[in-house]
Short mmCIF file of C-alpha atoms and ligand atoms in Angstrom, two decimals:
data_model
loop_
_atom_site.label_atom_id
_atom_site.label_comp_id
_atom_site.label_asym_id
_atom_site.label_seq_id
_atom_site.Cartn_x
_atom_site.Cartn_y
_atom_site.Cartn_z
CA UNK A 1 0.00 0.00 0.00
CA UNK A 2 1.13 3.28 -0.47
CA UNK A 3 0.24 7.19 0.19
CA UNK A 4 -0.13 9.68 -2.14
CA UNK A 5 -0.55 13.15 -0.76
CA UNK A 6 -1.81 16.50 -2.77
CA UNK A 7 -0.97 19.87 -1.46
CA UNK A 8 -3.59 22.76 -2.01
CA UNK A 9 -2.67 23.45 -5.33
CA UNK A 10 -3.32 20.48 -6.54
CA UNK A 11 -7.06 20.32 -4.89
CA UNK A 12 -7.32 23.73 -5.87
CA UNK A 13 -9.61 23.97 -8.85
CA UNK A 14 -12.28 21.63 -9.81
CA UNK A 15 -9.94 20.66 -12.83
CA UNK A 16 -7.60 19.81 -10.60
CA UNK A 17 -9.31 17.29 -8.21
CA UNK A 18 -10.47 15.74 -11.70
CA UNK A 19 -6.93 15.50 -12.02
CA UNK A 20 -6.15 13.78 -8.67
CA UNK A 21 -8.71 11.34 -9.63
CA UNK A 22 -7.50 10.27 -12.18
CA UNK A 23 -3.81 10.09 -10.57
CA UNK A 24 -5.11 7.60 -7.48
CA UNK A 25 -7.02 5.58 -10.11
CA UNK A 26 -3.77 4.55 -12.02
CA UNK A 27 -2.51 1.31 -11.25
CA UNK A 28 -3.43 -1.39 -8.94
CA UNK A 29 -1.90 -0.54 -5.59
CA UNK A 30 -3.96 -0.06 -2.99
CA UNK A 31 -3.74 3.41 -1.32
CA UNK A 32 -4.30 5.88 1.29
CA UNK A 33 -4.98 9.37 -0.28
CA UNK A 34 -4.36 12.18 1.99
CA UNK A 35 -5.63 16.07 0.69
CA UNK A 36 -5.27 19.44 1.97
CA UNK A 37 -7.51 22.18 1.66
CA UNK A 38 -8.27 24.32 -1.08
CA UNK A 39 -5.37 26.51 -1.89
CA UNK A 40 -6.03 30.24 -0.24
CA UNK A 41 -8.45 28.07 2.16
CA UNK A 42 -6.07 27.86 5.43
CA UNK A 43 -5.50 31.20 5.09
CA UNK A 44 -8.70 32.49 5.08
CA UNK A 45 -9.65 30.30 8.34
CA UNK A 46 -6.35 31.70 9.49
CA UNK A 47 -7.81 35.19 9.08
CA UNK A 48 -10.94 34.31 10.28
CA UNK A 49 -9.72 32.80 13.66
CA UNK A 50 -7.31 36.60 14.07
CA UNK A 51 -10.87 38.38 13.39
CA UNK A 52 -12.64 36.56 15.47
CA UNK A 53 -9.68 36.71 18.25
CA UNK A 54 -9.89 40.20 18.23
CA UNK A 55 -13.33 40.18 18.49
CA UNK A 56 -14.38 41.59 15.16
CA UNK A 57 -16.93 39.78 14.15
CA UNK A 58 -18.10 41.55 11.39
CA UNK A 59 -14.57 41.16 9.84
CA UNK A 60 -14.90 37.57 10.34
CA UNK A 61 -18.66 37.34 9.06
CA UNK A 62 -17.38 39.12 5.76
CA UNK A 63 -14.13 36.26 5.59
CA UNK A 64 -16.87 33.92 6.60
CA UNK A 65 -19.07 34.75 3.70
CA UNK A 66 -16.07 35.17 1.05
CA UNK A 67 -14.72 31.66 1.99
CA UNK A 68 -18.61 30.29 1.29
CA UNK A 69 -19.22 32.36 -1.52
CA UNK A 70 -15.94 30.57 -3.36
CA UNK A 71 -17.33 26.97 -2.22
CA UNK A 72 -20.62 28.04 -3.92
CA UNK A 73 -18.52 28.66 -6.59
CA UNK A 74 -16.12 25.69 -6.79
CA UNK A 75 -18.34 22.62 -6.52
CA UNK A 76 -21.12 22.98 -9.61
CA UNK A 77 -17.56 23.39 -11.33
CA UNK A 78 -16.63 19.93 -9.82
CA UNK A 79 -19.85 17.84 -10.13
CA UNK A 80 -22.42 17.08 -12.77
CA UNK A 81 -25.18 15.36 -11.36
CA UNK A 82 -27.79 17.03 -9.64
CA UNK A 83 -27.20 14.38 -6.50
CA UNK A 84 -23.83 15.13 -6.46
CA UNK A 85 -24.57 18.94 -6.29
CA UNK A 86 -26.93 18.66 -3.44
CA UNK A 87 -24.30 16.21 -1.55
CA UNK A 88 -21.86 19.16 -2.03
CA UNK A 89 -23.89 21.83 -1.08
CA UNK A 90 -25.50 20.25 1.88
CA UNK A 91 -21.70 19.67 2.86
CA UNK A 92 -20.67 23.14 1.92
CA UNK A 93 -23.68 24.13 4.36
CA UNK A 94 -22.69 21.75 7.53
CA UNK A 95 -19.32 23.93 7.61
CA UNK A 96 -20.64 26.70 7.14
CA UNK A 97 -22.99 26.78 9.68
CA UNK A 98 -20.42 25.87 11.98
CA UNK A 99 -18.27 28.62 11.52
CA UNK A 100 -21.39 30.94 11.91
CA UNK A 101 -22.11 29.82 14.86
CA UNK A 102 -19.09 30.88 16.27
CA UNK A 103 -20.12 34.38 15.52
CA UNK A 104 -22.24 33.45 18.33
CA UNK A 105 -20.03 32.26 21.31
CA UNK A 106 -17.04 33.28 23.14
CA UNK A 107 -14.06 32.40 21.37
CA UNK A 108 -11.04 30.58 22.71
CA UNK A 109 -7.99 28.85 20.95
CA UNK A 110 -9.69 24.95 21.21
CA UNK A 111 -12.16 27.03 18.78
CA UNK A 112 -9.79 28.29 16.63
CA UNK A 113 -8.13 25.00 16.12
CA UNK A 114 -11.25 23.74 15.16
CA UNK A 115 -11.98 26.30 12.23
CA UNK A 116 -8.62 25.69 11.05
CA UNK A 117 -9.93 22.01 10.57
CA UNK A 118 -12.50 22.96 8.51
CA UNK A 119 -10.31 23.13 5.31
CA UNK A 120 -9.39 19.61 4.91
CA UNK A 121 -12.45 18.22 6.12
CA UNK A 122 -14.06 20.56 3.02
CA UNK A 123 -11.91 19.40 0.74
CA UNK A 124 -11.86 15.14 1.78
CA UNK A 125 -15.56 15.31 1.46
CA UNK A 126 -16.03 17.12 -1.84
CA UNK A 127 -13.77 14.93 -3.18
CA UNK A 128 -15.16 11.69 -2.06
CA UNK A 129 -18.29 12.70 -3.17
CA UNK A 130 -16.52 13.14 -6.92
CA UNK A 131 -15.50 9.56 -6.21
CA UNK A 132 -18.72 8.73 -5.54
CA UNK A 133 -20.77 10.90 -8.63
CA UNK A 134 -17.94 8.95 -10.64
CA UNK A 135 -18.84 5.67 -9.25
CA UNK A 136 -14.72 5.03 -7.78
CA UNK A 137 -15.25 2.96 -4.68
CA UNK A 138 -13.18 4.51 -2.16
CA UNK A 139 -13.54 4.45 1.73
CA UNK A 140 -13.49 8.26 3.43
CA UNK A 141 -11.40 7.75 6.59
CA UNK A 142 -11.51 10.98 9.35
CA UNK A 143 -7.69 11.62 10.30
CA UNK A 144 -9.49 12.61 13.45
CA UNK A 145 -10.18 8.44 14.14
CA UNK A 146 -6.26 7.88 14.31
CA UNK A 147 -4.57 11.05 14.06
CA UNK A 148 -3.23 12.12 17.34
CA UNK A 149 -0.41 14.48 19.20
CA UNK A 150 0.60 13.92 23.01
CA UNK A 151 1.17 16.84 25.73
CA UNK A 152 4.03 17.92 23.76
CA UNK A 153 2.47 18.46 20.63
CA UNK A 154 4.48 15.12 19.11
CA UNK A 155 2.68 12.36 16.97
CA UNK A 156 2.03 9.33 18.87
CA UNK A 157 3.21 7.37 15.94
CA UNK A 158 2.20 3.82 17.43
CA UNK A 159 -0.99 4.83 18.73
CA UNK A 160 -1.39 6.13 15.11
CA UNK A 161 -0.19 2.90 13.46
CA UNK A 162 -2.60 0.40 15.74
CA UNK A 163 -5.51 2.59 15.17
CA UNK A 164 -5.20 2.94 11.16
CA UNK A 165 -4.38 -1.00 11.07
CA UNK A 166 -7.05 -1.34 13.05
CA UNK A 167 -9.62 0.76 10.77
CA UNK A 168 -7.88 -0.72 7.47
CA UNK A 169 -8.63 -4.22 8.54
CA UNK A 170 -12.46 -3.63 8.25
CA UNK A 171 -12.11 -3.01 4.86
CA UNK A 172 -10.13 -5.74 3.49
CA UNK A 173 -11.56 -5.54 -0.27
CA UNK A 174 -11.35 -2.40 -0.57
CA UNK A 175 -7.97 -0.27 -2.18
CA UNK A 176 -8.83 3.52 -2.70
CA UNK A 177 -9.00 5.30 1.01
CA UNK A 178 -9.15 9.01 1.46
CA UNK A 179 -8.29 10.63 4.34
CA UNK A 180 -7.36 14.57 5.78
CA UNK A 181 -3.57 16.06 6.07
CA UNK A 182 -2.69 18.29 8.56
CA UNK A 183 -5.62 17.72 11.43
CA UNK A 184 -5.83 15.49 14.50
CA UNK A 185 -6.63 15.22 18.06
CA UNK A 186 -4.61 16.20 20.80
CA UNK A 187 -4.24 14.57 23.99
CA UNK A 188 -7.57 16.57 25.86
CA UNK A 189 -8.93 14.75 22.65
CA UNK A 190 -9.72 18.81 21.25
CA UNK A 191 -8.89 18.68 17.57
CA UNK A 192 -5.61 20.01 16.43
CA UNK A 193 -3.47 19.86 13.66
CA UNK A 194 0.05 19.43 12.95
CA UNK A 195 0.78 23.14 12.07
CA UNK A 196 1.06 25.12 8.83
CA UNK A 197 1.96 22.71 5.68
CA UNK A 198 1.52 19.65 8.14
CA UNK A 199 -0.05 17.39 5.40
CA UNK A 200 3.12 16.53 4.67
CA UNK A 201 3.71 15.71 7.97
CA UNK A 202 0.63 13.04 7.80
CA UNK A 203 1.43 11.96 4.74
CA UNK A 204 4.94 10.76 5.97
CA UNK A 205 3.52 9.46 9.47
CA UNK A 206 0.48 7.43 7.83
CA UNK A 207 3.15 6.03 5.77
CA UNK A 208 5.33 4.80 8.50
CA UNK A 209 2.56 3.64 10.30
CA UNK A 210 1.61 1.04 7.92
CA UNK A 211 5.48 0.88 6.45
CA UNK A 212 3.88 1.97 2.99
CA UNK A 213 5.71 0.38 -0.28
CA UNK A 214 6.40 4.43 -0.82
CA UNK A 215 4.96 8.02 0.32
CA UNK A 216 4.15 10.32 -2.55
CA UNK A 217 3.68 14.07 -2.17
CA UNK A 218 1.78 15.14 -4.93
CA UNK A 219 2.32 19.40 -5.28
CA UNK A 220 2.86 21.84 -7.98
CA UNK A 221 6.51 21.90 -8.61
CA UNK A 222 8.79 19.00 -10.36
CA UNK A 223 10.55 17.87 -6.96
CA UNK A 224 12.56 19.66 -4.61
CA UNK A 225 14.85 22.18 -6.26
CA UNK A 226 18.74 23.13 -5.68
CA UNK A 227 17.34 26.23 -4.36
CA UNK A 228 14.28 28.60 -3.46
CA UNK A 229 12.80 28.87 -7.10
CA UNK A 230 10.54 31.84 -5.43
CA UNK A 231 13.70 33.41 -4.63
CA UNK A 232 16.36 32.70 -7.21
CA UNK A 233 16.41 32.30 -11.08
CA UNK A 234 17.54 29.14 -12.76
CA UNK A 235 17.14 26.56 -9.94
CA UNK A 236 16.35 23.03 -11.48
CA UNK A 237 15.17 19.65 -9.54
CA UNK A 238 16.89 17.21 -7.84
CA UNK A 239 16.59 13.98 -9.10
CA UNK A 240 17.72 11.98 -5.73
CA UNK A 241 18.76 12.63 -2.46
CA UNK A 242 19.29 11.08 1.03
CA UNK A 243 16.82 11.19 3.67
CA UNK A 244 19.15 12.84 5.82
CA UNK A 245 19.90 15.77 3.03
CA UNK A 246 15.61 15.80 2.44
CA UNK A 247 15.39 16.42 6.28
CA UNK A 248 18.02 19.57 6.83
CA UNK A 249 16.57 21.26 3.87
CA UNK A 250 12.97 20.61 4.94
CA UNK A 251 13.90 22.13 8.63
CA UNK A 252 15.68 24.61 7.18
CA UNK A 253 13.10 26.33 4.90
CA UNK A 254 12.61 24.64 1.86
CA UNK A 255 8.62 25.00 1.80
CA UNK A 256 7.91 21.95 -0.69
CA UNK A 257 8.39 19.72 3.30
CA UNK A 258 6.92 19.97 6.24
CA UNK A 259 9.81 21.17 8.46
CA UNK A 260 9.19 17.03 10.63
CA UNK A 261 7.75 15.27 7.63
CA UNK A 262 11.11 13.27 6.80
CA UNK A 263 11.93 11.48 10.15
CA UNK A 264 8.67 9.28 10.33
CA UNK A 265 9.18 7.70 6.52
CA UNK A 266 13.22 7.61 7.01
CA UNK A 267 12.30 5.45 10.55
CA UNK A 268 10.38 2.71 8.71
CA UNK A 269 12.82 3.35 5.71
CA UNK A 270 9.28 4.83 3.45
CA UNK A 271 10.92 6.54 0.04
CA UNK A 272 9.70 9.49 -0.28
CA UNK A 273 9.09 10.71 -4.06
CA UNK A 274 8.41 14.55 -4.26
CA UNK A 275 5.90 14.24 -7.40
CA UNK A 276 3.86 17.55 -10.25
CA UNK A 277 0.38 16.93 -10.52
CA UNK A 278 0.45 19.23 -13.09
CA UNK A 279 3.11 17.18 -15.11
CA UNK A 280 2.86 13.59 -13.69
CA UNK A 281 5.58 12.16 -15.99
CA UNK A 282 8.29 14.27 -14.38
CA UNK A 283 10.94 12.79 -12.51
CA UNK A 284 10.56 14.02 -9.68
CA UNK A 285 12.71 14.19 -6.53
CA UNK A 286 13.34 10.45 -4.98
CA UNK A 287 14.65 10.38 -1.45
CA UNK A 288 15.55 7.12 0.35
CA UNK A 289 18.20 5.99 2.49
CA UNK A 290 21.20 6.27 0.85
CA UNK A 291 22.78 8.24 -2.58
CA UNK A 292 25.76 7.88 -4.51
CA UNK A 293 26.07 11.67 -5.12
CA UNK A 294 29.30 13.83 -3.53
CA UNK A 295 29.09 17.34 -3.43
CA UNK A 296 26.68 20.66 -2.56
CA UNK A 297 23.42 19.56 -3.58
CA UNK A 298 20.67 22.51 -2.56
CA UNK A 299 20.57 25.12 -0.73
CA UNK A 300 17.27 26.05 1.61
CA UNK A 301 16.92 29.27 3.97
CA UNK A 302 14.98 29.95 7.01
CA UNK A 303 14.04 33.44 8.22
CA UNK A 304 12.71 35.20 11.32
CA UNK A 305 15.96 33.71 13.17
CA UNK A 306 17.19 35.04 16.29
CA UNK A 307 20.46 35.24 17.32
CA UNK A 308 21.53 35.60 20.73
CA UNK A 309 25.38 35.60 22.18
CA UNK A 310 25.91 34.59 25.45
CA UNK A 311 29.19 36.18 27.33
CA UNK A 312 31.45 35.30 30.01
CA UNK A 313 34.45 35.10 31.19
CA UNK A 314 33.57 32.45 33.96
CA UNK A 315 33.08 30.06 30.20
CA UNK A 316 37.31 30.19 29.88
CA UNK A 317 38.57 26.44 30.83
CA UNK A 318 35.08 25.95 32.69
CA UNK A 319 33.17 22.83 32.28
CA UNK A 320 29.08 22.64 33.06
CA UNK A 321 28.69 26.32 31.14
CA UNK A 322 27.14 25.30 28.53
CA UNK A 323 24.69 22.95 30.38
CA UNK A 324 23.46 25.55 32.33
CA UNK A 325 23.05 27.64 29.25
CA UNK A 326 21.00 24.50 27.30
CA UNK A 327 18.68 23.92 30.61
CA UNK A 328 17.27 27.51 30.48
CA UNK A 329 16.67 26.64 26.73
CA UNK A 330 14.72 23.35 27.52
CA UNK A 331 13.25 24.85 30.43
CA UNK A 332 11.35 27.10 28.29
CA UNK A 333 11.12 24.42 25.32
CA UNK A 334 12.73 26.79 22.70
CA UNK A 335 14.55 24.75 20.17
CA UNK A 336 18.16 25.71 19.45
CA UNK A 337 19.44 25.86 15.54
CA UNK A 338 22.86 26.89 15.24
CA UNK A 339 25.39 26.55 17.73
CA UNK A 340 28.67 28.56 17.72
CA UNK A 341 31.11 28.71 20.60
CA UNK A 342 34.43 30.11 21.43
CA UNK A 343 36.68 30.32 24.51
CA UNK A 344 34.60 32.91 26.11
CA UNK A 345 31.72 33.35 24.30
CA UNK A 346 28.62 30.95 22.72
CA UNK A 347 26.41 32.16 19.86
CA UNK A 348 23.06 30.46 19.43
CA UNK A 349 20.13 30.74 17.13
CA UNK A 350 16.59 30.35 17.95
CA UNK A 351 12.87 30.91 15.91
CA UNK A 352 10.51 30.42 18.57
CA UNK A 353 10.57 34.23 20.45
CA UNK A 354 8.01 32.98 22.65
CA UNK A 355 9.68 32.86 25.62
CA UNK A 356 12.47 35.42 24.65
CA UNK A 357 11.88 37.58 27.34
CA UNK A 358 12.03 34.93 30.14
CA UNK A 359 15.34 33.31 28.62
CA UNK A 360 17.25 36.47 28.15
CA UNK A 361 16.59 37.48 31.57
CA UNK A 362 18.07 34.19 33.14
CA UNK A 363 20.85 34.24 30.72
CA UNK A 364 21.55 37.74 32.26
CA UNK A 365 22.05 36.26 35.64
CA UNK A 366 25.18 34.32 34.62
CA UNK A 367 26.48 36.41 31.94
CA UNK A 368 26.06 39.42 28.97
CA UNK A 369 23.55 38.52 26.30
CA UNK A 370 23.15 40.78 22.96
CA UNK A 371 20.58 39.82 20.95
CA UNK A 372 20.70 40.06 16.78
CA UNK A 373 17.17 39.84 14.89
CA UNK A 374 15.68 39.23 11.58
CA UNK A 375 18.47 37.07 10.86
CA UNK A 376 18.33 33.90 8.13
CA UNK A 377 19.39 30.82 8.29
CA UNK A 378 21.52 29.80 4.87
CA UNK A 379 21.91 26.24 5.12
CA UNK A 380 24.03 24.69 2.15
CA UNK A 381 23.67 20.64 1.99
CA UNK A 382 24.49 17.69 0.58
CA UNK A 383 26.37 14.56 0.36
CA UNK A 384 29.76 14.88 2.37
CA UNK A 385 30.02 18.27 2.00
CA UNK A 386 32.80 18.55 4.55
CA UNK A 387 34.35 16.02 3.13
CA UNK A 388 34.33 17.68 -0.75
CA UNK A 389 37.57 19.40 -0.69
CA UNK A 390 36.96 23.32 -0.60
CA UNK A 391 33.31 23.03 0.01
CA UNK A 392 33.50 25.51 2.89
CA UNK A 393 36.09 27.58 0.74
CA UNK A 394 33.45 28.13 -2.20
CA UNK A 395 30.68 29.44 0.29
CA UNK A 396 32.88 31.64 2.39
CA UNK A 397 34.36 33.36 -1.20
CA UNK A 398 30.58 33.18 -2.71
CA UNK A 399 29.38 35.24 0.73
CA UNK A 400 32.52 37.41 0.65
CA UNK A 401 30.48 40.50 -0.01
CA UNK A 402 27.94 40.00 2.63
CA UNK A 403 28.35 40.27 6.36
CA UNK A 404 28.49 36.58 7.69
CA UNK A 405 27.56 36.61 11.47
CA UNK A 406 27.93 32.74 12.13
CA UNK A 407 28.97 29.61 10.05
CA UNK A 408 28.53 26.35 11.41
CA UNK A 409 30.20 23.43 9.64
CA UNK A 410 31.12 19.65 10.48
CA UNK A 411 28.19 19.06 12.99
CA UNK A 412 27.18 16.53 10.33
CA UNK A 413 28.51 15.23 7.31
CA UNK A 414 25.99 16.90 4.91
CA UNK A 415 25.33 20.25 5.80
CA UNK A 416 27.10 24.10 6.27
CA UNK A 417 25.16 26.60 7.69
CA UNK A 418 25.66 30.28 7.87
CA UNK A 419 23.67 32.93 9.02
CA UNK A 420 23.33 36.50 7.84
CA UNK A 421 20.89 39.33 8.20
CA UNK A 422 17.88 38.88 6.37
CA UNK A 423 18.38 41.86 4.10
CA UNK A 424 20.92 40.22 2.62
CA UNK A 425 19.26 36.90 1.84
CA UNK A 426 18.14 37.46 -1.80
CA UNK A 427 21.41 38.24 -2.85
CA UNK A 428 23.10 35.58 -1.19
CA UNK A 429 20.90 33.07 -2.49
CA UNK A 430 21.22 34.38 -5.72
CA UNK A 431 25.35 34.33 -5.40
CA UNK A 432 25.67 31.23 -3.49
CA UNK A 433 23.40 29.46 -6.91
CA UNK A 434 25.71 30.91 -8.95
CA UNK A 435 28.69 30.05 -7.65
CA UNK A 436 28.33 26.22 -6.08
CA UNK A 437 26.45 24.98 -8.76
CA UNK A 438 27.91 24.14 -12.32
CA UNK A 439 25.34 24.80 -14.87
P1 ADP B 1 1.56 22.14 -1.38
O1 ADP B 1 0.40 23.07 -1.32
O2 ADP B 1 1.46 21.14 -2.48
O3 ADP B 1 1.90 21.53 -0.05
P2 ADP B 1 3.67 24.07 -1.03
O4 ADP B 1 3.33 25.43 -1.52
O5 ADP B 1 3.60 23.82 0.42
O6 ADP B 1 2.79 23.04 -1.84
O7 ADP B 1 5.13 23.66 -1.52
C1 ADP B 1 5.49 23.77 -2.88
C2 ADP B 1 6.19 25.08 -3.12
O8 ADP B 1 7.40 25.12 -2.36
C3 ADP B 1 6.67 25.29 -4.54
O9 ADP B 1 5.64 25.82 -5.34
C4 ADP B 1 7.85 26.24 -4.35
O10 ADP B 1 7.49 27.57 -4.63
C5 ADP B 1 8.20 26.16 -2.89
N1 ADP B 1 9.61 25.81 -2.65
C6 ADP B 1 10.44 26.44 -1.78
N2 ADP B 1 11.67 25.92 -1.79
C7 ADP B 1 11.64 24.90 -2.69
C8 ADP B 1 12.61 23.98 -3.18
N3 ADP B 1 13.87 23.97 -2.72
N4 ADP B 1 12.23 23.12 -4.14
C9 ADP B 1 10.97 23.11 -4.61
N5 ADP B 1 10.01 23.95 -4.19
C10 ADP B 1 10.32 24.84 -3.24
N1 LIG B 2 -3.88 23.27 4.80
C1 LIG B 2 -2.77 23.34 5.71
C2 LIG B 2 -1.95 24.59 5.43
O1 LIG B 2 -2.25 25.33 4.51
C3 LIG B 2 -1.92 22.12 5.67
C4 LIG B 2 -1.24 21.84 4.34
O2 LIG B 2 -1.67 22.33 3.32
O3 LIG B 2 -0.27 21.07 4.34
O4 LIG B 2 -1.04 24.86 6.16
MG1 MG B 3 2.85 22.30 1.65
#
């Protein structure tokens, strides 16, 4: 069995899902189809949940009414027969309600979680009801049956695994299944979801949950690229890399992931093939366990980094500094990027400013702290980059007109990262394509 999961783009337009049909009805492997929402959808609930937030509900009854005015729109588009059509639109009209209710109560973030759901539950059902007007047997599955996060916001992969087995063995003739990315429970059993572009994320855990044959992420691009093609000119796809190389790129900004959505396929050893719905015969990206490749392979960039430096002299030939450094870190569960250190001083790079405030000021008990913003993340990767003799020598001369404030090199064998100031990210991009790549 294996998964095949389309992003929003390809769900997008009635067109579209006709063309996701006919992608999941090629072949004879059974599979496990997991959707998104409607492109632009998220981000209207998104918009909805701030106006609502802020207790503007007239803003949110006029996002309210544009989101169900484009529904009213999309599915006659989809469906011909006048069964179909009502299916749709009495679906259309169960979410809609919902989120007009709202209007009506206090809101709170369990709420807000829940009209975030409403995307891919739109978009599962109008499309099994395609299947349906089309006469494709397929079995609609709720993510929200076997989906779930602990206390800590982390998939509870075997919990997912028994459930889905569980669920799949009831329908043991049956090989199309269709099911939601991105949503689940949590563990008060509120819905959740698995945050911004976390279809991917289900995708990958669904597949190691029932060690798929292979986990497909259907989107609108011909694999992952060398480099940000929203950013730079002349980037071209990658025809194979290592799960490991997939992974640091993913975490490190290239959008076509889920920042987590490598670790659960690479566990159960799922390839991962990063597929165009709009041009199905492309290559394609493959990633798997291991590549024969040597050399800088893509290059991915995260922004809205923060970098703080941590001073003191008490650090020269002291041991235990930098564990009481990392403890205020967990303490306040803010995940640390980059890592720099030197005799008497240790750099450190952070994206989660939620507990900024709280960290600095414990840092400042033990030492000087100055803190750098709107910084990005450059992260160059691929196979044995330290190794490649002058790897770190190219990047260094590529960024030699930009001010570098921290590189970070040999923590593993496939990845150099430096960080500079976000103004400067564009250009470095552009330089660093030019001058690693030989094309
Ligand atoms: P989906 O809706 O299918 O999940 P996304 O928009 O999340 O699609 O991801 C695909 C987009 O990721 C591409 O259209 C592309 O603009 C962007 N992207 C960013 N970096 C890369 C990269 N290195 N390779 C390919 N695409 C990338
Ligand atoms: N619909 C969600 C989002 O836009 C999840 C996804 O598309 O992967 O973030
Ligand atoms: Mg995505």
């Amino acid at each position: 069995m294996k998964i095949m999961k389309f992003g929003g783009t390809s769900v997008g337009r009635p067109e579209r899902m006709h063309q996701v049909k006919d992608l999941i009805t090629r072949g004879d492997e059974s599979k496990i189809v997991v959707l998104s929402a409607l492109s632009g959808t998220t981000n209207s609930l998104v918009s909805i949940g701030e106006a609502l937030a802020s207790a503007d509900k007239v803003l949110a009854k006029s996002r309210i009414d544009e989101l169900h005015a484009h529904y009213k729109e999309f599915y006659p588009q989809l469906l011909k027969s006048d069964v179909a059509r009502e299916k749709a639109l009495e679906i259309i009209k169960e979410h809609f309600e919902f989120l007009n209710i709202l209007l009506k109560i206090s809101f709170n973030e369990a709420i807000n979680r829940d009209i975030l759901a409403q995307g891919e539950l739109l978009s599962t059902k109008l499309f099994h009801t395609l299947l349906e007007e089309l006469e494709i047997p397929a079995v609609f599955l709720s993510a929200l049956d076997f989906m779930s996060i602990d206390e800590n916001s982390e998939p509870e992969l075997q919990k997912i695994s028994d459930k889905l087995k569980a669920i799949l063995a009831q329908h043991p003739d049956d090989t199309i299944f269709i099911t939601q990315g991105f949503i689940c429970k949590n563990h008060l059993n509120e819905v959740d979801n698995l945050k911004r572009g976390g279809s991917d994320y289900t995708a990958s855990l669904v597949a190691a949950a029932i060690q798929a044959t292979a986990c497909e992420i259907w989107t609108d691009i011909d694999g992952m690229h060398n480099n940000d093609p929203r950013i730079v000119d002349k980037t071209r796809p990658i025809a194979e890399m290592s799960f490991d190389e997939a992974a640091e790129l993913a975490y490190f900004g290239a959008k076509i992931l889920h920042p987590a959505s490598i670790w659960p396929a690479q566990q159960f050893n799922v390839p991962v093939k990063l597929l165009n719905t709009m041009q199905p015969e492309a290559h394609g990206t493959l990633i798997k366990a291991e590549v024969d490749s040597v050399g800088v392979k893509a290059i991915a960039a995260k922004d809205g980094i923060t970098a703080i430096k941590i001073k003191s002299s008490r650090m020269l030939l002291a041991y235990g500094f930098l564990r009481k450094v990392f403890e205020i870190f967990e303490k306040y569960k803010t995940p640390i990027d980059m890592i720099t250190t030197s005799e008497v001083a240790v750099s450190v790079t952070i994206d989660d400013l939620s507990h900024l405030e709280h960290i600095l000021e414990e840092l400042g008990t033990f030492c000087s702290v100055e803190v750098d913003r709107d910084q990005t993340i450059i992260c160059i990767v691929g196979n044995m980059v330290s190794e490649s003799k002058g790897a770190i020598q190219s990047v260094i001369d590529s960024l030699i007109e930009y001010p570098v404030r921290m590189v970070s090199f040999g923590g593993s064998r496939h990845n150099v990262s430096v960080l500079i100031d976000s103004k400067f990210k564009k250009e470095a991009l552009q330089s660093l394509n030019q001058d690693l790549f030989t094309w």
